[in-house]
Amino acid sequence: MYDSIVVGAGPSGGSASYHLAKRGRSVLLLEKESLPRYKPCGGALSPIIQEWFDFDFSPAVSLKLNKINYTWQMGSPEMVEIATKEPVWMVRRDIFDHYLVQQAQKLGVELRDRTNVNGIEWKSDRWLVKTDNDVFEAKYLIAADGAKGQMSKWLGFKEPKRRKGVMLEVKADLSQQVGQNLFADKLNSNFDFGSMQNGFVWSFPKADGYSIGSTTFMGNEKQDLFEICSTYVNHVGLEKAEVEQSEHPICLWNGNQSLHTQNALLTGETACILDPFTAEGIRPSLFTGMLAGQAIDEAIAGNADALKQYTLKVHEEWGADMAWSQRIAGIFYRVPSFGYKMGMKRPSATQRMGKILCGEMRYRDVAGAAINRLTKGLIPGMG
Ligand SMILES: Cc1cc2nc3c(=O)[nH]c(=O)nc-3n(C[C@H](O)[C@H](O)[C@H](O)COP(=O)(O)OP(=O)(O)OC[C@H]3O[C@@H](n4cnc5c(N)ncnc54)[C@H](O)[C@@H]3O)c2cc1C
């Protein structure tokens, strides 16, 4: 019997496994895909996550950026240099996620990929985790199976709202730019607003191409996101490049919820811990994975409240900011032209957003003032 079984080898499952093993606990990590596996994702990641791990992530980082380009309806570009201590990381998720799992394996985590979990059962003092060929047993269970997973439903939590996210991987050789941290190209790290309702199109460069994607953050889900992204690809002159399309559901944060039950925790996107303004999900997945690993270690050591404390800690450390982010999103996406003017056209606002994405500031530090400014756009004559 294992101390813990972790279902899903994305950033939250990899992080939870790593932190449990670091504390000497036995871990079985189950993943239905063969690793390394592709995950539709922009791969933009705050470098602050390095502080949560004692190994170097550099081999898993494709590019680093210190400039962001904003456009309105694919025009009038606004290039902003973000004055953060560390540039934003761009990662390929197959490489990044697998690298993290490999570090966990070095600490003794047992990985079984190509292993689909198809059911779970609590039996007197342990979890039975059923796969297509075996049944495994553990004292604790971590649900890290992401937005497509069933674990949270099987554990008795309510079904999350799933929105559609789309991704176009556009092949291009950007390898000369690796290590330069300098991007003057309009394609690089672009957020385009106004070309779609209730969301935006983004383009994040990697050494071998651009990840161009979009999702909606509220309301209208009937837009053809592939069409919108394809128009963007043509507009920026990449119509001849090789393109691979994919889609993946996305579970935005929508209020604090309990994240623990009988000897089990939800982490990452299974816990809907995804920024409702920006769709940032990798950093909170790594963070909740770390906290979950710590909580289960404490529970095994005899702290009867450890799992409940996990829920409270995630609410305090992340949920409080997500509530601010949701308020900003609710106003911004309702009147995006005004939001764009107040947010993306003002250098101080873009600097703050860069610092939030890099983990150097929290929404709570800036949200009050931002909401005041944005609210003016909703009052006739004030915008
Ligand atoms: C189009 C798009 C773009 C995005 N861009 C960004 C971005 O630029 N930056 C950012 O921070 N976030 C981004 N996100 C969000 C980010 O990708 C997710 O929040 C993040 O992957 C969640 O990590 P996770 O570990 O919780 O789940 P996942 O990464 O989804 O991992 C879950 C794992 O569980 C496995 N699994 C599922 N079911 C089972 C099962 N039954 N048995 C075994 N294994 C199972 C899956 O195969 C998968 O490997 C984006 C999301 C989308 C959809």
Coordinates of C-alpha atoms and ligand atoms in Angstrom, one line a residue:
M1 CA 0.0 0.0 0.0
Y2 CA 1.3 3.5 -0.9
D3 CA 1.1 6.5 1.3
S4 CA -0.5 8.4 -1.5
I5 CA -1.8 7.8 -5.1
V6 CA -1.7 10.8 -7.4
V7 CA -4.0 10.7 -10.4
G8 CA -2.7 12.9 -13.3
A9 CA 0.9 13.8 -14.2
G10 CA 0.3 17.5 -15.1
P11 CA 1.9 20.3 -13.1
S12 CA -0.3 19.7 -10.1
G13 CA 0.2 16.0 -9.9
G14 CA 3.9 16.3 -10.6
S15 CA 4.3 18.9 -7.9
A16 CA 2.3 17.0 -5.3
S17 CA 4.3 13.8 -6.1
Y18 CA 7.6 15.7 -5.8
H19 CA 6.7 17.3 -2.5
L20 CA 5.4 14.1 -0.9
A21 CA 8.4 12.1 -2.0
K22 CA 10.7 14.9 -0.7
R23 CA 9.1 14.3 2.7
G24 CA 9.9 10.6 2.5
R25 CA 6.4 9.4 1.6
S26 CA 5.7 6.6 -0.9
V27 CA 3.8 7.8 -4.0
L28 CA 2.3 6.1 -7.0
L29 CA 1.6 8.5 -9.9
L30 CA -0.9 7.3 -12.5
E31 CA -1.2 9.0 -15.9
K32 CA -3.5 7.8 -18.7
E33 CA -1.3 9.2 -21.5
S34 CA 2.2 8.1 -22.5
L35 CA 4.8 10.6 -21.2
P36 CA 5.9 13.1 -22.5
R37 CA 2.4 14.1 -23.5
Y38 CA 1.1 17.2 -25.3
K39 CA -1.3 19.5 -23.4
P40 CA -3.0 22.3 -25.3
C41 CA -1.6 25.3 -23.4
G42 CA 0.0 28.7 -24.1
G43 CA 2.8 27.7 -21.7
A44 CA 3.4 31.1 -20.2
L45 CA 4.7 30.7 -16.7
S46 CA 5.8 32.9 -13.9
P47 CA 9.4 32.3 -12.9
I48 CA 8.4 32.6 -9.2
I49 CA 7.6 28.9 -9.2
Q50 CA 11.3 28.2 -9.0
E51 CA 11.1 29.2 -5.3
W52 CA 8.9 26.2 -4.6
F53 CA 11.4 23.5 -5.8
D54 CA 15.0 22.7 -5.0
F55 CA 16.1 21.8 -8.5
D56 CA 16.7 24.0 -11.5
F57 CA 13.9 24.3 -14.1
S58 CA 16.1 25.9 -16.8
P59 CA 16.4 22.7 -18.9
A60 CA 12.5 22.8 -19.3
V61 CA 12.2 26.4 -20.3
S62 CA 12.0 27.1 -24.0
L63 CA 12.2 30.9 -24.1
K64 CA 12.2 33.8 -21.6
L65 CA 10.4 37.1 -22.4
N66 CA 10.6 40.6 -20.9
K67 CA 8.3 42.3 -23.5
I68 CA 4.6 42.0 -24.1
N69 CA 2.8 43.3 -27.1
Y70 CA -0.9 44.4 -26.8
T71 CA -3.1 45.0 -29.9
W72 CA -6.7 46.1 -30.3
Q73 CA -8.5 44.2 -33.2
M74 CA -5.0 43.1 -34.4
G75 CA -3.9 46.7 -34.9
S76 CA -2.3 49.7 -33.0
P77 CA 0.4 47.6 -31.2
E78 CA 1.5 48.6 -27.8
M79 CA 4.9 47.1 -26.8
V80 CA 5.6 47.0 -23.1
E81 CA 8.8 46.1 -21.4
I82 CA 8.0 44.4 -18.1
A83 CA 10.4 45.5 -15.4
T84 CA 10.2 42.3 -13.4
K85 CA 13.2 40.7 -11.7
E86 CA 12.9 37.7 -13.9
P87 CA 11.4 37.5 -17.4
V88 CA 8.3 35.4 -18.0
W89 CA 9.0 31.8 -19.0
M90 CA 7.6 30.1 -22.1
V91 CA 7.4 26.3 -21.7
R92 CA 6.4 23.5 -23.9
R93 CA 4.1 21.5 -21.7
D94 CA 5.2 18.0 -22.9
I95 CA 8.8 18.9 -21.9
F96 CA 8.0 20.9 -18.7
D97 CA 5.5 18.4 -17.2
H98 CA 7.7 15.4 -18.0
Y99 CA 10.8 17.1 -16.6
L100 CA 9.0 17.7 -13.3
V101 CA 7.8 14.1 -13.1
Q102 CA 11.4 12.9 -13.8
Q103 CA 12.6 15.0 -10.8
A104 CA 9.9 13.3 -8.7
Q105 CA 10.9 9.9 -10.0
K106 CA 14.5 10.6 -8.8
L107 CA 13.1 10.9 -5.3
G108 CA 11.4 7.5 -5.6
V109 CA 8.0 8.3 -7.0
E110 CA 6.7 5.3 -9.0
L111 CA 5.2 6.4 -12.3
R112 CA 2.8 4.4 -14.3
D113 CA 1.9 6.2 -17.5
R114 CA -0.5 4.7 -20.1
T115 CA -2.6 3.9 -17.1
N116 CA -6.2 5.1 -17.2
V117 CA -8.0 5.4 -13.8
N118 CA -11.6 4.3 -14.3
G119 CA -12.9 4.3 -10.7
I120 CA -12.2 4.7 -7.0
E121 CA -13.6 3.2 -3.8
W122 CA -13.1 4.0 -0.2
K123 CA -12.7 0.7 1.8
S124 CA -12.6 1.0 5.6
D125 CA -9.2 2.8 5.9
R126 CA -7.9 3.1 2.4
W127 CA -8.6 4.1 -1.2
L128 CA -8.8 1.5 -3.9
V129 CA -7.9 3.0 -7.3
K130 CA -9.0 1.0 -10.3
T131 CA -7.3 1.1 -13.6
D132 CA -8.0 -0.9 -16.8
N133 CA -5.7 -3.7 -15.6
D134 CA -5.0 -3.3 -11.8
V135 CA -6.3 -2.1 -8.5
F136 CA -3.9 0.0 -6.4
E137 CA -4.3 0.9 -2.7
A138 CA -3.2 4.0 -0.8
K139 CA -4.0 5.8 2.5
Y140 CA -4.5 9.1 0.6
L141 CA -5.5 10.2 -2.8
I142 CA -4.8 13.3 -4.8
A143 CA -7.1 14.2 -7.7
A144 CA -4.9 16.0 -10.3
D145 CA -6.6 14.8 -13.4
G146 CA -7.3 18.3 -14.8
A147 CA -10.3 19.8 -16.6
K148 CA -11.2 16.6 -18.5
G149 CA -10.9 14.4 -15.4
Q150 CA -13.7 12.6 -13.5
M151 CA -12.0 12.3 -10.1
S152 CA -13.7 15.3 -8.5
K153 CA -17.1 13.9 -9.5
W154 CA -16.2 10.4 -8.2
L155 CA -15.2 12.1 -4.9
G156 CA -18.6 13.7 -4.6
F157 CA -17.8 17.3 -5.6
K158 CA -20.1 19.3 -7.9
E159 CA -19.3 19.3 -11.6
P160 CA -17.4 22.4 -12.6
K161 CA -18.3 24.7 -15.5
R162 CA -16.1 23.8 -18.5
R163 CA -15.4 26.4 -21.2
K164 CA -13.7 25.7 -24.4
G165 CA -10.1 26.7 -25.0
V166 CA -8.4 26.3 -28.4
M167 CA -4.8 26.1 -29.5
L168 CA -3.1 26.5 -32.8
E169 CA 0.6 25.4 -32.7
V170 CA 2.3 27.2 -35.6
K171 CA 5.7 25.9 -36.6
A172 CA 8.5 28.5 -36.9
D173 CA 12.2 28.5 -36.1
L174 CA 12.8 31.1 -33.3
S175 CA 15.9 29.3 -31.9
Q176 CA 18.2 32.3 -32.7
Q177 CA 16.3 34.2 -30.1
V178 CA 16.9 31.7 -27.3
G179 CA 18.7 33.4 -24.4
Q180 CA 18.3 36.9 -25.8
N181 CA 15.3 38.0 -23.8
L182 CA 14.7 40.6 -26.5
F183 CA 11.6 40.6 -28.6
A184 CA 10.8 43.3 -31.0
D185 CA 8.6 41.2 -33.3
K186 CA 4.9 42.0 -33.3
L187 CA 4.2 38.3 -33.1
N188 CA 6.0 37.8 -29.9
S189 CA 4.0 37.4 -26.7
N190 CA 0.9 39.2 -28.1
F191 CA -2.4 39.7 -26.4
D192 CA -5.0 40.8 -28.9
F193 CA -8.3 42.2 -27.6
G194 CA -11.4 43.3 -29.4
S195 CA -11.3 40.6 -32.2
M196 CA -13.6 38.4 -30.1
Q197 CA -16.2 38.8 -27.4
N198 CA -15.6 38.1 -23.8
G199 CA -12.0 37.0 -24.2
F200 CA -8.8 37.5 -26.1
V201 CA -6.4 35.8 -28.5
W202 CA -2.8 35.3 -27.4
S203 CA 0.4 34.3 -29.2
F204 CA 3.2 32.9 -27.1
P205 CA 6.5 32.1 -28.8
K206 CA 8.6 29.0 -28.2
A207 CA 12.0 28.1 -29.7
D208 CA 10.1 26.1 -32.4
G209 CA 7.0 28.1 -33.0
Y210 CA 4.0 30.1 -31.7
S211 CA 1.3 28.8 -29.5
I212 CA -1.8 30.8 -30.6
G213 CA -4.9 30.3 -28.6
S214 CA -8.1 31.8 -27.2
T215 CA -10.9 31.2 -24.8
T216 CA -13.9 33.1 -23.5
F217 CA -14.1 34.2 -19.8
M218 CA -17.8 34.9 -19.6
G219 CA -21.0 34.8 -21.6
N220 CA -21.0 34.1 -25.3
E221 CA -19.6 30.6 -26.0
K222 CA -21.0 30.3 -29.5
Q223 CA -18.1 32.1 -31.2
D224 CA -15.9 30.0 -33.5
L225 CA -12.6 30.2 -31.7
F226 CA -10.7 28.2 -34.3
E227 CA -11.9 30.7 -37.0
I228 CA -10.9 33.6 -34.8
C229 CA -7.4 32.2 -34.2
S230 CA -7.0 31.2 -37.9
T231 CA -7.9 34.8 -38.9
Y232 CA -5.2 36.0 -36.5
V233 CA -2.6 33.5 -37.9
N234 CA -3.3 34.9 -41.4
H235 CA -3.3 38.5 -40.2
V236 CA 0.2 38.2 -38.8
G237 CA 1.5 36.6 -42.0
L238 CA 1.8 33.0 -40.9
E239 CA -0.7 31.5 -43.3
K240 CA 1.9 29.4 -45.0
A241 CA 3.2 27.8 -41.8
E242 CA 2.4 24.3 -40.6
V243 CA -0.4 24.5 -38.1
E244 CA -1.8 21.9 -35.6
Q245 CA -5.1 22.6 -34.0
S246 CA -6.5 21.2 -30.7
E247 CA -9.0 22.1 -28.1
H248 CA -9.2 21.5 -24.3
P249 CA -11.8 22.4 -21.7
I250 CA -10.9 25.0 -19.2
C251 CA -12.3 25.4 -15.6
L252 CA -12.1 29.0 -14.4
W253 CA -12.1 29.7 -10.7
N254 CA -15.7 30.4 -9.7
G255 CA -15.8 30.9 -6.0
N256 CA -14.0 29.1 -3.1
Q257 CA -15.1 25.5 -2.6
S258 CA -14.1 22.8 -0.3
L259 CA -11.0 20.9 -1.7
H260 CA -10.9 18.0 0.7
T261 CA -12.9 15.0 1.6
Q262 CA -12.2 11.5 3.2
N263 CA -8.4 11.1 2.9
A264 CA -8.4 12.9 -0.5
L265 CA -7.6 16.4 -2.0
L266 CA -8.3 18.2 -5.2
T267 CA -5.4 20.1 -6.8
G268 CA -4.8 22.3 -9.9
E269 CA -7.6 22.5 -12.5
T270 CA -9.5 19.7 -10.8
A271 CA -9.9 22.3 -8.0
C272 CA -10.8 25.0 -10.6
I273 CA -7.9 27.1 -9.4
L274 CA -7.5 28.9 -12.7
D275 CA -7.3 32.7 -13.0
P276 CA -10.7 33.9 -14.3
F277 CA -9.2 37.1 -15.9
T278 CA -6.1 35.6 -17.6
A279 CA -6.6 31.8 -17.7
E280 CA -3.3 31.3 -15.9
G281 CA -3.3 27.8 -14.5
I282 CA 0.2 26.3 -14.4
R283 CA 1.5 28.3 -11.5
P284 CA -1.6 27.7 -9.3
S285 CA -1.4 24.0 -10.2
L286 CA 2.2 23.8 -9.0
F287 CA 1.3 25.7 -5.9
T288 CA -1.7 23.6 -4.9
G289 CA 0.2 20.5 -5.7
M290 CA 2.9 21.6 -3.3
L291 CA 0.4 22.5 -0.5
A292 CA -1.4 19.1 -1.1
G293 CA 1.9 17.2 -0.7
Q294 CA 2.6 19.1 2.5
A295 CA -0.9 18.5 3.9
I296 CA -0.9 14.8 3.3
D297 CA 2.5 14.5 4.8
E298 CA 1.2 16.3 7.9
A299 CA -2.0 14.1 8.0
I300 CA 0.1 10.9 7.9
A301 CA 2.2 12.4 10.8
G302 CA -1.0 12.7 12.8
N303 CA -2.5 16.1 12.2
A304 CA -6.2 15.3 12.0
D305 CA -7.0 18.8 10.6
A306 CA -4.3 18.8 7.9
L307 CA -6.7 18.3 4.9
K308 CA -9.1 20.9 6.1
Q309 CA -6.2 23.3 6.6
Y310 CA -5.3 22.7 3.0
T311 CA -8.6 23.9 1.8
L312 CA -8.4 27.0 4.0
K313 CA -4.8 27.7 2.9
V314 CA -5.7 27.6 -0.8
H315 CA -8.6 29.9 -0.1
E316 CA -6.4 32.4 1.8
E317 CA -3.3 32.2 -0.5
W318 CA -5.1 31.9 -3.9
G319 CA -8.8 32.2 -3.6
A320 CA -8.7 35.7 -2.2
D321 CA -6.8 36.9 -5.3
M322 CA -9.0 34.9 -7.7
A323 CA -12.1 36.7 -6.2
W324 CA -10.4 40.1 -7.2
S325 CA -9.5 38.7 -10.6
Q326 CA -13.1 37.6 -11.2
R327 CA -14.4 41.1 -10.3
I328 CA -11.9 42.7 -12.7
A329 CA -12.8 40.2 -15.4
G330 CA -16.6 40.8 -14.9
I331 CA -16.1 44.5 -15.7
F332 CA -13.2 44.3 -18.2
Y333 CA -14.9 41.8 -20.6
R334 CA -18.2 43.7 -20.4
V335 CA -16.7 46.9 -21.8
P336 CA -13.4 45.7 -23.3
S337 CA -12.7 48.8 -25.4
F338 CA -12.7 50.9 -22.2
G339 CA -10.8 48.2 -20.3
Y340 CA -8.2 48.2 -23.0
K341 CA -7.8 51.9 -22.9
M342 CA -7.5 52.0 -19.1
G343 CA -5.5 48.8 -18.8
M344 CA -3.3 48.2 -21.8
K345 CA -2.7 51.8 -22.9
R346 CA -1.5 52.9 -19.5
P347 CA 2.2 51.8 -18.9
S348 CA 1.7 51.7 -15.1
A349 CA -1.2 49.3 -15.5
T350 CA 0.7 47.0 -17.8
Q351 CA 3.7 47.0 -15.5
R352 CA 1.4 46.0 -12.6
M353 CA -0.1 43.2 -14.7
G354 CA 3.4 42.0 -15.6
K355 CA 4.3 41.9 -11.9
I356 CA 1.1 40.0 -11.1
L357 CA 1.9 37.4 -13.8
C358 CA 5.5 37.1 -12.6
G359 CA 4.3 36.7 -9.0
E360 CA 5.8 39.9 -7.7
M361 CA 2.4 41.5 -7.0
R362 CA -1.0 40.2 -6.0
Y363 CA -4.4 41.3 -7.4
R364 CA -5.3 42.4 -3.9
D365 CA -2.5 45.1 -4.1
V366 CA -4.1 46.7 -7.2
A367 CA -7.6 45.5 -7.7
G368 CA -9.5 48.3 -5.7
A369 CA -8.0 51.1 -7.9
A370 CA -8.3 49.1 -11.1
I371 CA -12.0 48.3 -10.4
N372 CA -12.7 52.0 -9.7
R373 CA -11.2 53.0 -13.0
L374 CA -12.9 50.3 -15.0
T375 CA -16.3 51.0 -13.3
K376 CA -16.2 54.5 -14.8
G377 CA -16.5 52.9 -18.2
L378 CA -19.9 51.5 -17.3
I379 CA -21.3 54.9 -16.3
P380 CA -22.4 56.9 -19.3
G381 CA -20.3 60.0 -19.7
M382 CA -17.5 58.9 -17.5
G383 CA -15.6 56.6 -19.9
Ligands
LIG1 C1 -5.9 26.6 -24.6 C2 -5.3 26.8 -23.2 C3 -4.2 27.6 -23.0 C4 -3.7 27.8 -21.8 N1 -2.6 28.6 -21.6 C5 -2.0 28.7 -20.4 C6 -0.9 29.5 -20.2 O1 -0.3 30.1 -21.1 N2 -0.4 29.6 -18.9 C7 -1.0 29.0 -17.8 O2 -0.5 29.2 -16.7 N3 -2.0 28.2 -18.0 C8 -2.6 28.1 -19.2 N4 -3.7 27.2 -19.4 C9 -4.2 26.5 -18.2 C10 -3.3 25.3 -17.9 O3 -3.0 24.6 -19.1 C11 -4.0 24.3 -16.9 O4 -4.6 25.1 -15.9 C12 -3.0 23.3 -16.3 O5 -2.6 22.4 -17.3 C13 -3.7 22.5 -15.2 O6 -2.7 21.6 -14.7 P1 -3.2 20.3 -13.9 O7 -2.0 19.6 -13.5 O8 -4.3 20.6 -12.9 O9 -4.0 19.4 -15.1 P2 -3.5 18.9 -16.5 O10 -2.3 19.6 -16.9 O11 -4.7 18.9 -17.4 O12 -3.0 17.4 -16.2 C14 -4.0 16.4 -15.9 C15 -3.4 15.1 -16.3 O13 -4.3 14.1 -15.8 C16 -4.4 13.0 -16.7 N5 -5.6 12.3 -16.6 C17 -6.9 12.7 -16.8 N6 -7.8 11.8 -16.5 C18 -7.0 10.7 -16.1 C19 -7.4 9.4 -15.7 N7 -8.7 9.0 -15.7 N8 -6.4 8.5 -15.4 C20 -5.1 8.9 -15.4 N9 -4.7 10.2 -15.8 C21 -5.7 11.0 -16.1 C22 -4.3 13.8 -18.1 O14 -3.9 13.0 -19.1 C23 -3.3 14.9 -17.8 O15 -2.0 14.5 -18.1 C24 -4.2 27.1 -20.7 C25 -5.3 26.2 -20.9 C26 -5.9 26.0 -22.2 C27 -7.0 25.1 -22.4

